[in-house]
Coordinates of N, CA and C in Angstrom, one line a residue:
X297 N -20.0 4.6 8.0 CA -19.3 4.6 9.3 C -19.3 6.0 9.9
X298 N -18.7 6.0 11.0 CA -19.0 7.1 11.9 C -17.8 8.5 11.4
X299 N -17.8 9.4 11.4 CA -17.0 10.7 11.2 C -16.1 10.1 12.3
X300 N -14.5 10.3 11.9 CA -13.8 10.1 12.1 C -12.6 11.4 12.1
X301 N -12.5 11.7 13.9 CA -11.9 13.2 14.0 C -10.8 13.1 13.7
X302 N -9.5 12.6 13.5 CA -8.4 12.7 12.7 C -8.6 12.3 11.4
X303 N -9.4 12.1 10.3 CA -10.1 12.3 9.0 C -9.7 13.2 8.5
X304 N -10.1 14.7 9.9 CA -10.5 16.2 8.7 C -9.2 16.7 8.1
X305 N -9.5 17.1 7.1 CA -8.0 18.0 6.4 C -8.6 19.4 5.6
X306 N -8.0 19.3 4.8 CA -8.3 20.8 3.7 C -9.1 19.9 2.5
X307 N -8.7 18.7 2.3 CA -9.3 18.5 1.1 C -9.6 16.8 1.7
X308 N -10.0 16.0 0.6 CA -10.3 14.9 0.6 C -9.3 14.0 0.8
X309 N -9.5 12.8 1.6 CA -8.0 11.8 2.1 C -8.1 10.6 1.7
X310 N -7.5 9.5 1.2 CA -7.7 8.5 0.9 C -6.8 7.7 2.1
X311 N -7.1 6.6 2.7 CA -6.4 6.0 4.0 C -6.2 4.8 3.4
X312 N -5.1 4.1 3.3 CA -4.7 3.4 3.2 C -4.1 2.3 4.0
X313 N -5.0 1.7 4.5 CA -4.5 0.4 5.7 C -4.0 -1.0 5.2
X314 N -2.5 -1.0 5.5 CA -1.7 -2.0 4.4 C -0.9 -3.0 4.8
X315 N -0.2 -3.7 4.4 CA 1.1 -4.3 4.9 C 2.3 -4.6 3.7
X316 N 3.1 -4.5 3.8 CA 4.1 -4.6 3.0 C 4.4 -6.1 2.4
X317 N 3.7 -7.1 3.2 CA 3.7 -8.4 2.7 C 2.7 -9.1 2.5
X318 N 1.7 -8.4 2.1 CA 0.3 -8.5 2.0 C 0.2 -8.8 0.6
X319 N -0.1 -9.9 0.0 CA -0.5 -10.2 -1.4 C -1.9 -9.2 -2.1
X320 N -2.6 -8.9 -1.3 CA -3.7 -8.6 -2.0 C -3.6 -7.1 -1.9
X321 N -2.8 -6.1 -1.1 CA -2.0 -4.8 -0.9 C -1.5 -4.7 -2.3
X322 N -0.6 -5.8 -3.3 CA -0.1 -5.9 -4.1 C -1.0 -5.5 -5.1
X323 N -1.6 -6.7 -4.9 CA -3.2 -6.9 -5.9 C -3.8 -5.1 -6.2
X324 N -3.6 -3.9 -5.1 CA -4.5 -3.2 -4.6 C -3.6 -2.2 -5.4
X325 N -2.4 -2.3 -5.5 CA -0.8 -1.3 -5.8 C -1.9 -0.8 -6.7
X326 N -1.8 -0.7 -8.5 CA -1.9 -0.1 -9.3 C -3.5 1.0 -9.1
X327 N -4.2 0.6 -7.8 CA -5.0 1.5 -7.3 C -4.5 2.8 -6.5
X328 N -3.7 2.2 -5.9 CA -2.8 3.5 -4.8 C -2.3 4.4 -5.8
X329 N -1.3 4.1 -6.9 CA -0.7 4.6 -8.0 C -2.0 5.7 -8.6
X330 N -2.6 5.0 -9.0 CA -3.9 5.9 -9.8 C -4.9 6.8 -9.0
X331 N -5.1 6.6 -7.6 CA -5.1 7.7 -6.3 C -4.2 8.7 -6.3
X332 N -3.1 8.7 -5.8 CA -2.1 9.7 -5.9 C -1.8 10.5 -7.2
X333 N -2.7 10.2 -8.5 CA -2.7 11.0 -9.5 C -4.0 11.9 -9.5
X334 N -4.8 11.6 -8.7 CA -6.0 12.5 -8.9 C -5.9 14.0 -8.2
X335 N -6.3 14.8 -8.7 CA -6.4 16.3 -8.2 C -7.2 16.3 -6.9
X336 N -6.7 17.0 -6.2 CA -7.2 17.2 -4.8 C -6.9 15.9 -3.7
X337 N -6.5 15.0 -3.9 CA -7.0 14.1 -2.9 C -5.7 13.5 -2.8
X338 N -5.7 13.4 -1.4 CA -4.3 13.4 -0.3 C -4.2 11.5 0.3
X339 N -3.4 11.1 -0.3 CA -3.1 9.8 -0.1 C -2.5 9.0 1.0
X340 N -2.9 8.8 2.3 CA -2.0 8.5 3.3 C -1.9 6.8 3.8
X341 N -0.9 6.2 4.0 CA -0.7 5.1 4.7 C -0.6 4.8 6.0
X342 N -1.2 3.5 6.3 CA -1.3 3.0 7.7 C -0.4 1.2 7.6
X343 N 0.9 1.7 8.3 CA 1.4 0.1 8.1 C 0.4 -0.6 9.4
X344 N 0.0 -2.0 9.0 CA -1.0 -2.4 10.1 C 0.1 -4.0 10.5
X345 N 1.2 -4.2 10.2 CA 1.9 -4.9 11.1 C 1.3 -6.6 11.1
X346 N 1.2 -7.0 9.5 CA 0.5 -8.0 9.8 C 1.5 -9.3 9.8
X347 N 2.6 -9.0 9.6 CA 3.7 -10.2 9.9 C 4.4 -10.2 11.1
X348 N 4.4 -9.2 12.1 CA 4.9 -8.9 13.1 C 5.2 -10.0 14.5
X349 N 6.4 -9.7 15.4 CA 5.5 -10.4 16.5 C 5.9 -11.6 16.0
X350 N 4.6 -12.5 17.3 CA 4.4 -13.7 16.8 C 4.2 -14.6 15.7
X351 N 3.8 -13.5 14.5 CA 2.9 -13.5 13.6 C 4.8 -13.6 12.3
X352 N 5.4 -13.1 13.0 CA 6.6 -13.4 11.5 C 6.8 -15.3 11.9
X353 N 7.3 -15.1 10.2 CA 7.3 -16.8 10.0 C 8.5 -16.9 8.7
X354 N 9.1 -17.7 8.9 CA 10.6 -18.2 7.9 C 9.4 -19.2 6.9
X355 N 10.2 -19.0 5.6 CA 9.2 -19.5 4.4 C 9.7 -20.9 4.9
X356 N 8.4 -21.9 4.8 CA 8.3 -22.8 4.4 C 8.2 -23.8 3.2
X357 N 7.9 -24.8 2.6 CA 6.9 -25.6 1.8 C 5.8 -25.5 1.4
X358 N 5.3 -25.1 3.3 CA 3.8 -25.4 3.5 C 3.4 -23.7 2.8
X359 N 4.2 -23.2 3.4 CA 4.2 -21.1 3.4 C 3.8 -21.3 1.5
X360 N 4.9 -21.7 1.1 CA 4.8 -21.9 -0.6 C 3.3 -21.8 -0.8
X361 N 3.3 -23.5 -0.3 CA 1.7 -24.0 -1.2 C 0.2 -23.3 -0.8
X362 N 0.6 -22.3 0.5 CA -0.5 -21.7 0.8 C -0.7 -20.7 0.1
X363 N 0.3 -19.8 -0.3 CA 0.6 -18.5 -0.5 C 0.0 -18.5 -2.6
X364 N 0.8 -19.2 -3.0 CA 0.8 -19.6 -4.0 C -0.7 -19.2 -5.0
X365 N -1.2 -20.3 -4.5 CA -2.6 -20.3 -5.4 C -3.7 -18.4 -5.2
X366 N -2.9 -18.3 -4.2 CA -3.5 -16.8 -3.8 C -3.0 -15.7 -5.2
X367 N -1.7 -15.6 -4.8 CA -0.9 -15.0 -5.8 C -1.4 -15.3 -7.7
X368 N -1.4 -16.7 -7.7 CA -1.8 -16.6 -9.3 C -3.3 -16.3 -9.6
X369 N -4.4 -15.9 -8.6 CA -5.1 -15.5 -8.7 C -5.2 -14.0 -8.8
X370 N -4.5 -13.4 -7.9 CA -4.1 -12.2 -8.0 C -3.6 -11.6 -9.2
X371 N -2.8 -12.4 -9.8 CA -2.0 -12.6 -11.0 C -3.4 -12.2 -12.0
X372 N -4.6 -13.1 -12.2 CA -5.8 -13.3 -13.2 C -6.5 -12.4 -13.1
X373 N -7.0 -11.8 -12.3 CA -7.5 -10.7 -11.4 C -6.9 -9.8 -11.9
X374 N -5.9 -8.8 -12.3 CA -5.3 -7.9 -11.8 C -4.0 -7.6 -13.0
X375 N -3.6 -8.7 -13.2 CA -2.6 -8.6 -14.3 C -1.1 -8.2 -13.4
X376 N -1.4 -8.0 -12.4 CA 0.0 -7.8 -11.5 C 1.6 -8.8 -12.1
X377 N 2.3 -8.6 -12.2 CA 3.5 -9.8 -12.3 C 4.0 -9.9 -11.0
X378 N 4.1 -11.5 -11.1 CA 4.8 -12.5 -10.3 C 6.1 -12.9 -10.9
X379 N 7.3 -12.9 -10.5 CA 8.2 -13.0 -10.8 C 9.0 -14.7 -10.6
X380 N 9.8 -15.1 -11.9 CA 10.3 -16.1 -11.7 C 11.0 -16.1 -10.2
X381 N 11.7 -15.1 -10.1 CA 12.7 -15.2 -8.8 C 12.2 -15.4 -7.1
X382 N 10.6 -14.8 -7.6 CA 9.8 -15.0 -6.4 C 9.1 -16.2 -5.8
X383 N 8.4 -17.1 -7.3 CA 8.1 -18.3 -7.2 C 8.8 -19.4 -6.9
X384 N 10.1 -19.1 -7.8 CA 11.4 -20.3 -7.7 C 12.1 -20.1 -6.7
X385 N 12.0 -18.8 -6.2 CA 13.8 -18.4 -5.6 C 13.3 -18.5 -4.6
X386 N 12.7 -16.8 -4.1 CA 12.7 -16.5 -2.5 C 11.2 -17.5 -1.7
X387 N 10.0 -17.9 -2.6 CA 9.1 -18.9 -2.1 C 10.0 -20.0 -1.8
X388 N 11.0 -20.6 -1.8 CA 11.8 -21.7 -1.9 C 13.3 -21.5 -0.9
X389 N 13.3 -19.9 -0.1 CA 14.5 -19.9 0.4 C 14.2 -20.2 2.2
X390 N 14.3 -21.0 2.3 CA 13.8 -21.4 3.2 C 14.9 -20.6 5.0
X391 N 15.6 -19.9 4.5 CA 16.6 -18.8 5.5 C 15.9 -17.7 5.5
X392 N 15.1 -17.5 4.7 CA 14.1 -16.1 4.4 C 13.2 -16.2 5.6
X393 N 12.8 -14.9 6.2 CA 12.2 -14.5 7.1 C 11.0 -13.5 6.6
X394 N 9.5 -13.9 6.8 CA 9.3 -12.7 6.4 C 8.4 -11.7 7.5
X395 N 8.9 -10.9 7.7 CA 8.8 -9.6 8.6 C 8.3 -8.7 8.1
X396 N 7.1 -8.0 8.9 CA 6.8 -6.9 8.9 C 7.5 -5.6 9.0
X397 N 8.0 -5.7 10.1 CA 8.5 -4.4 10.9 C 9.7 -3.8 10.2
X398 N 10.3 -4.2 9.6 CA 11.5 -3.8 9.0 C 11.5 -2.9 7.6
X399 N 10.6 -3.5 6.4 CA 10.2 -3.0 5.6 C 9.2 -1.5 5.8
X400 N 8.8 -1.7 7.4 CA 7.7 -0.4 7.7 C 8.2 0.6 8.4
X401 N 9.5 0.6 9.2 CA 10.7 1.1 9.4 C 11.2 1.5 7.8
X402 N 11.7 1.3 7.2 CA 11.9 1.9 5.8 C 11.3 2.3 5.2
X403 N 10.0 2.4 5.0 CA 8.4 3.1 4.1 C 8.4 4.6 5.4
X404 N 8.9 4.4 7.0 CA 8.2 5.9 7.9 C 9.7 6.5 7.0
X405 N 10.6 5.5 7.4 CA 12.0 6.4 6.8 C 12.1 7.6 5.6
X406 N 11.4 6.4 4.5 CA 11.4 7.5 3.3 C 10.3 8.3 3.6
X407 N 9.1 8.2 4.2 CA 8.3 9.2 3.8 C 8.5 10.6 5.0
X408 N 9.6 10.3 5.9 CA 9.8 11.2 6.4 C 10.9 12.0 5.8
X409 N 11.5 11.7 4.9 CA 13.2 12.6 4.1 C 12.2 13.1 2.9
X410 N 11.3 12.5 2.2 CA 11.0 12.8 0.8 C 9.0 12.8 1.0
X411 N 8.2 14.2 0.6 CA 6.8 13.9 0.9 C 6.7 12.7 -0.6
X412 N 5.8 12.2 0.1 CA 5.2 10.8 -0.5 C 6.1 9.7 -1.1
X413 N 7.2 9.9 -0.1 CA 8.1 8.8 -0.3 C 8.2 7.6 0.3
X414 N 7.3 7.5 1.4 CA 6.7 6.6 2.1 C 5.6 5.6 1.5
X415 N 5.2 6.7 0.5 CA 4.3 5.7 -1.0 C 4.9 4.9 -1.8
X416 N 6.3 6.0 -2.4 CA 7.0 5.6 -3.3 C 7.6 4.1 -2.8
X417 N 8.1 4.1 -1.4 CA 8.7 2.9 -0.4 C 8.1 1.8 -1.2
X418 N 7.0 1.6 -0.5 CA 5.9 0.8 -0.9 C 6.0 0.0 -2.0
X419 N 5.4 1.3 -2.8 CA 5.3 0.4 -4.3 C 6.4 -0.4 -5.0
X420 N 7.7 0.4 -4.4 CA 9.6 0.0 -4.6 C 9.8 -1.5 -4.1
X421 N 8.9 -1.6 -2.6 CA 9.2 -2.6 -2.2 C 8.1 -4.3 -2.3
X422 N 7.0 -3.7 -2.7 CA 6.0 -4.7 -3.5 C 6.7 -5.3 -4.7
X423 N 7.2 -4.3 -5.6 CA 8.5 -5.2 -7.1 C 9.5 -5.6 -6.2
X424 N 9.9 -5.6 -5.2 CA 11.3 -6.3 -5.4 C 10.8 -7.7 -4.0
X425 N 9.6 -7.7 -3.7 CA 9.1 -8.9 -3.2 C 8.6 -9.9 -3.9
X426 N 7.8 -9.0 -4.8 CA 6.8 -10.3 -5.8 C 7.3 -10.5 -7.5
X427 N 8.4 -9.2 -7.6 CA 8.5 -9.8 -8.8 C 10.0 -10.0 -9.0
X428 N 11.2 -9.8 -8.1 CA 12.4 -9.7 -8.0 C 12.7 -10.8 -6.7
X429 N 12.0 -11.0 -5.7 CA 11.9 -12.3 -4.9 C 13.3 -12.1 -4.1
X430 N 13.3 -10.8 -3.6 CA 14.3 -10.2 -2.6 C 14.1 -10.1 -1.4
X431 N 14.9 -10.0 0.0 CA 14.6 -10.1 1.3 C 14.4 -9.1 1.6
X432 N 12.8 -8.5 1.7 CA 12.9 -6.9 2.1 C 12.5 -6.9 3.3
X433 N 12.8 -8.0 4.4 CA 13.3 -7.9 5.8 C 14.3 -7.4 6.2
X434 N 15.1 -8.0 5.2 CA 16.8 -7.8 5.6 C 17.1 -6.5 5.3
X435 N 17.8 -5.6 6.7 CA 18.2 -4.3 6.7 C 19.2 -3.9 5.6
X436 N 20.1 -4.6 4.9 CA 20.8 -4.6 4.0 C 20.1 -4.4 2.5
X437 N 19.3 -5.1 2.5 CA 18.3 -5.3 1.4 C 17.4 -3.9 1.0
X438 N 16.7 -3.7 2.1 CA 16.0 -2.0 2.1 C 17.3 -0.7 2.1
X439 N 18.1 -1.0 2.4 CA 18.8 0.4 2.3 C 19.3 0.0 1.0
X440 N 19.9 -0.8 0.4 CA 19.8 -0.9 -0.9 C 18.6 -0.3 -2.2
X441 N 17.5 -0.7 -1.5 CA 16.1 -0.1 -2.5 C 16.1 1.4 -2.3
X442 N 16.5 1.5 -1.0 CA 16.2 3.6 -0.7 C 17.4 4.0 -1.8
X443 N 18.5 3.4 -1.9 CA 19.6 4.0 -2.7 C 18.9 3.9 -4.5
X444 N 18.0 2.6 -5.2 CA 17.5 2.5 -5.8 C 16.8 4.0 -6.4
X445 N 16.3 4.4 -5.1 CA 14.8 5.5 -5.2 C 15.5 6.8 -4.9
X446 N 16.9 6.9 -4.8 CA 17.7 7.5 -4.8 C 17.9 8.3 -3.2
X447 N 17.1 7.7 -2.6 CA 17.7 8.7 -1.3 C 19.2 8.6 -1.0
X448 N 19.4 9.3 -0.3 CA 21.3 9.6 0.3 C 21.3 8.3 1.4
X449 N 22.4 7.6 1.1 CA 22.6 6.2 1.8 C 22.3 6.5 3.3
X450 N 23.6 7.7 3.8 CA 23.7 8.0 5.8 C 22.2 9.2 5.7
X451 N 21.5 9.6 4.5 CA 20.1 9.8 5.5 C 19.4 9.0 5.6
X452 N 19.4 7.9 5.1 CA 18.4 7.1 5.5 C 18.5 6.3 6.1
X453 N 19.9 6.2 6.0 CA 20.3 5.0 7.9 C 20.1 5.8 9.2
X454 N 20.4 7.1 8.7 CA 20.1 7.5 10.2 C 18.3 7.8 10.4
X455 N 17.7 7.9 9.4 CA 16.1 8.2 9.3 C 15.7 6.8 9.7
X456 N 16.0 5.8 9.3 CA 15.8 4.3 9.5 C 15.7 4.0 11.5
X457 N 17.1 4.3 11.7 CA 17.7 4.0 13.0 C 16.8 5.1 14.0
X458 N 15.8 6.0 13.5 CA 14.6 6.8 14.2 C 14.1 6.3 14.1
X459 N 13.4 5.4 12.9 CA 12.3 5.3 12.9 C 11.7 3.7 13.4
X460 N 13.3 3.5 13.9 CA 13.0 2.1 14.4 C 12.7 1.4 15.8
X461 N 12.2 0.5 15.7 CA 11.5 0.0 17.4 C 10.5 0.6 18.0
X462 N 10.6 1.7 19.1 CA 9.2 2.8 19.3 C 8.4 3.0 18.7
X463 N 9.2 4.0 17.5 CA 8.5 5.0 16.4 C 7.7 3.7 15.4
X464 N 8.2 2.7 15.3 CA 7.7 1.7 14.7 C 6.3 0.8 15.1
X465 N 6.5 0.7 16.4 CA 5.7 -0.2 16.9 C 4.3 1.2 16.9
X466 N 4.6 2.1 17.7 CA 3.6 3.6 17.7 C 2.6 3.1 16.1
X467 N 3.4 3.3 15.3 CA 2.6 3.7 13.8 C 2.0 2.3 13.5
X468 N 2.2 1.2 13.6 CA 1.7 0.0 13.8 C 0.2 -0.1 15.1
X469 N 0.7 0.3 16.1 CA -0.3 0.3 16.7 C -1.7 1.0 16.7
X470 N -0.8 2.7 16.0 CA -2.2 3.3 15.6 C -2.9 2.8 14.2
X471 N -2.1 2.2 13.2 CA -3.1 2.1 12.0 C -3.8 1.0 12.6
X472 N -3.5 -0.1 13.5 CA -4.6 -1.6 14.0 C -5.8 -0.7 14.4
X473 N -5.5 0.4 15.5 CA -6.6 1.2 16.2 C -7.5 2.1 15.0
X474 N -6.9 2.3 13.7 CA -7.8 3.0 12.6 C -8.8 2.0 12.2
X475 N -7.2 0.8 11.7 CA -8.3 -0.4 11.3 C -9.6 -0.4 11.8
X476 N -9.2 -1.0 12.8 CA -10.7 -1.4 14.1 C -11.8 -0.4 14.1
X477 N -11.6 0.8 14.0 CA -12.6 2.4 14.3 C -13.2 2.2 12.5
X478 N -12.3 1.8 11.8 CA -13.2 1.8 10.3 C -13.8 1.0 10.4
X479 N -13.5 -0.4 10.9 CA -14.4 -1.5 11.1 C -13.9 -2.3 9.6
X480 N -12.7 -2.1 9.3 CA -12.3 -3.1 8.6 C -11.4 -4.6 9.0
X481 N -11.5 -5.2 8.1 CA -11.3 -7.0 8.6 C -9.7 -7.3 8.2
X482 N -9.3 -6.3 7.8 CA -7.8 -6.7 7.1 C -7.2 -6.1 6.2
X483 N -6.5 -6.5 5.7 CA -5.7 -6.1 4.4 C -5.3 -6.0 2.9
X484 N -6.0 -5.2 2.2 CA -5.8 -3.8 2.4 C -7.3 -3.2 3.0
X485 N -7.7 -2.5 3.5 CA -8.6 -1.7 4.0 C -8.5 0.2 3.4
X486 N -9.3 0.5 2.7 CA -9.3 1.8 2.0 C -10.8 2.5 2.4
X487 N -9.9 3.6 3.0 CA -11.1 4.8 3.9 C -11.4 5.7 3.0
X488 N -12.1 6.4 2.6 CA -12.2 7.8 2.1 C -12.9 8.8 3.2
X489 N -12.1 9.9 3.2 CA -12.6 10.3 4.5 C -12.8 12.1 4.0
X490 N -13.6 12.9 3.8 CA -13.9 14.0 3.6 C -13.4 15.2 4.7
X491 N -13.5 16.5 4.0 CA -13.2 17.5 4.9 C -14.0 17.9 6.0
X492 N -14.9 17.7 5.9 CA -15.6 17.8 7.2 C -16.0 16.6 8.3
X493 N -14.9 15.6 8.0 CA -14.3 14.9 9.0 C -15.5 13.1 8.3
X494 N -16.3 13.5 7.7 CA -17.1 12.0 7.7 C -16.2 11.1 6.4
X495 N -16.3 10.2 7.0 CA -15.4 8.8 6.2 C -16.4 7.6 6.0
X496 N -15.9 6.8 5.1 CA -16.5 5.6 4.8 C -15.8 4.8 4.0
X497 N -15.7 3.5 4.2 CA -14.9 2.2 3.7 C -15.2 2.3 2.1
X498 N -13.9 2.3 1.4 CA -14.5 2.0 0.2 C -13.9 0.7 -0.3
X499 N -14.8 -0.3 -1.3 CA -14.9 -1.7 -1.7 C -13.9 -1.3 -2.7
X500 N -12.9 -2.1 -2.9 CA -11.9 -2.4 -4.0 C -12.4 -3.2 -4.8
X501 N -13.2 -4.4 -4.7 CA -13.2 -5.2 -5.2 C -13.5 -5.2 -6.5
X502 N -14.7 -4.5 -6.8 CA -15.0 -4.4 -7.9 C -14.2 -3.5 -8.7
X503 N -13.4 -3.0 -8.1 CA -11.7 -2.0 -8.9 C -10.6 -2.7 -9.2
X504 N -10.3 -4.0 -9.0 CA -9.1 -4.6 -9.0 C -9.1 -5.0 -10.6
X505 N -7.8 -4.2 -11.0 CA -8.2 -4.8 -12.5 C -7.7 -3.6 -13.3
X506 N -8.5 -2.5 -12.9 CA -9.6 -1.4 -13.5 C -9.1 0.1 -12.9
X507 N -7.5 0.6 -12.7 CA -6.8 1.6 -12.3 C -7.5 2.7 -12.8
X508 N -7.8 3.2 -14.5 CA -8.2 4.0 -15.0 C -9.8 4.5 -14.7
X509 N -10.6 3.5 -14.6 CA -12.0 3.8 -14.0 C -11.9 3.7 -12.7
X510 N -11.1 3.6 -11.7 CA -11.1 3.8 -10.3 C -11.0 5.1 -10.3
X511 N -9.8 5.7 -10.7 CA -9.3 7.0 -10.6 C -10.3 7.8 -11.0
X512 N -10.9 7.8 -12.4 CA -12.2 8.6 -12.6 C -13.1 8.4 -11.5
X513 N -13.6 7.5 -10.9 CA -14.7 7.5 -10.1 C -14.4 8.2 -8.9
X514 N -13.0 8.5 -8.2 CA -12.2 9.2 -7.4 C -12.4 10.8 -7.7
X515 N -12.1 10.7 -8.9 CA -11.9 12.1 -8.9 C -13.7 12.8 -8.9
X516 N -14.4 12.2 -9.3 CA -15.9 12.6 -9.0 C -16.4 12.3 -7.5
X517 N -15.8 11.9 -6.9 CA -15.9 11.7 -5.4 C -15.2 12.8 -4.5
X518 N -13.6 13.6 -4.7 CA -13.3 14.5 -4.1 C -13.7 15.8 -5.3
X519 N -14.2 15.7 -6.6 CA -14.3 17.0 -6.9 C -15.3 18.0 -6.4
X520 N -15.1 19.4 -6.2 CA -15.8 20.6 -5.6 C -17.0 20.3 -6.6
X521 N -18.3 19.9 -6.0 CA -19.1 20.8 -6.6 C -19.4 22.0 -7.4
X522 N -20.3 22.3 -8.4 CA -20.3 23.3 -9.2 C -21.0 24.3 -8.6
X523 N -20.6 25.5 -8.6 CA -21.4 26.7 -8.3 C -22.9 26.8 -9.1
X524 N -24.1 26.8 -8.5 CA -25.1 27.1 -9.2 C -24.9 28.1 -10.1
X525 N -24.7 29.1 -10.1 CA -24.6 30.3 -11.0 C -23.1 29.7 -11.8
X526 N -22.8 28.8 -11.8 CA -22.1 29.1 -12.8 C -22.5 28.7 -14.3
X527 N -22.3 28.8 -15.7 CA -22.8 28.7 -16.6 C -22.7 27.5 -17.6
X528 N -23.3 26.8 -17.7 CA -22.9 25.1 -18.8 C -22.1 25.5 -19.4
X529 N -20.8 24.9 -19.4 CA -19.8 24.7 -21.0 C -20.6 24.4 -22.2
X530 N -20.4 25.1 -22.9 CA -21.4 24.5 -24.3 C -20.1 23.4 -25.4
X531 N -20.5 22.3 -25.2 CA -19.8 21.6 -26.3 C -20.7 20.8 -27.3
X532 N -19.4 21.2 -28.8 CA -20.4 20.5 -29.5 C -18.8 19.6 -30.3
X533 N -19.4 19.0 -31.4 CA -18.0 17.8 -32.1 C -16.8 18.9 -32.0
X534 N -17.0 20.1 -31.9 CA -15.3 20.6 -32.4 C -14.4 20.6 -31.2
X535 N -15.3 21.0 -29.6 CA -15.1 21.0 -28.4 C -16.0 21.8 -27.9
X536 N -15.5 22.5 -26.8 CA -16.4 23.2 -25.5 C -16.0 24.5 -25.7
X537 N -16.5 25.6 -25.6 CA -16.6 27.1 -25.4 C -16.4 27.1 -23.7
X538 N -15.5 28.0 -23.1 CA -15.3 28.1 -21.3 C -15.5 28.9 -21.2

């Protein structure tokens, strides 16, 4: 894809285009996890608002039996857990709403009080969807998880109560506009984008599973090149001479 001028940084960026209610975002978690551990490379999210709007929907039956077969696939794939409370309980509470905008209001929240707390949101709030089968629409429900992850109750109601409506809809709008410029189809959508601004889609697919060999293949993707002049490590069975 094309060099992408908000891309460039100091080091290498991994983009993350997600939704908080996105089954296969879930599926994608224990990759994000194993990104944010690699040396050098800077992890950022784009909530892309895919329950929003017209688009939120109160669970159904039908919601169930759609959703369902997705998820235990995900489950085979991936080894992810699904939770009794998720399958029995909240797939089955039919007062349940599930919304975008709320949980993505609480992900700008933390990650604006705590750096990469807006990650940590995330991953807090993927367990308490899929495998705890909790309302993480309901404003009550997320200020409960930020107390979880320990933030201060009144900063994050007041971080929340910023970061809500405008500031919400803004960061929604612009990750659909990243979306679209990466020329990705949905969710999750993962950019790697280099320091001198050129980026390109990278395929999860064949990673899903496979946290430990993602992250190696990452870290040989943002590591610095070797100085010519510099000299081979000599290793032999005992180790390496530096």
């Amino acid at each position: 894809m094309a060099a992408m001028n908000d891309a460039v940084s100091n080091g290498a960026t991994l983009h993350y285009i997600f939704d908080p209610l996105c089954g296969w975002c879930y599926a994608a978690a224990p990759l994000v996890d194993a990104a944010r551990e690699v040396p050098g490379l800077k992890v950022e999210f784009h909530g892309g608002g895919m329950m929003t709007g017209a688009n939120r929907r109160s669970i159904t039956p039908q919601w169930r039996d759609y959703v369902m077969p997705h998820d235990h696939r995900i489950a085979e794939m991936t080894g992810q857990p699904f939770g009794e409370r998720y399958f029995e309980g909240l797939l089955r509470d039919t007062g349940a709403v599930m919304d975008s905008e709320p949980p993505t209001t609480a992900i700008l929240a933390a990650d604006s009080l705590r750096t990469g707390g807006g990650l940590d949101m995330i991953h807090r709030l993927q367990q308490a969807h899929y495998v705890e089968g909790r309302r993480i629409a309901d404003v009550e429900v997320l200020k409960a998880i930020a107390a979880e992850l320990g933030f201060d109750a009144t900063a994050f109601a007041s971080a929340f109560d910023s970061q809500s409506g405008e500031a919400t809809a803004r960061h929604i709008a612009q990750s659909r506009q990243f979306l679209q410029r990466a020329g990705g189809q949905g969710f999750p959508t993962f950019v790697l984008a280099q320091p001198d601004g050129s980026a390109s889609r990278v395929d999860i697919g064949p990673w899903l599973g496979r946290a430990n060999e993602w992250k190696a293949q990452l870290g040989a993707f943002v590591a610095p090149p070797q100085s010519p002049s510099a000299e081979p490590n000599a290793c032999g069975p005992d180790g390496c001479a530096i």
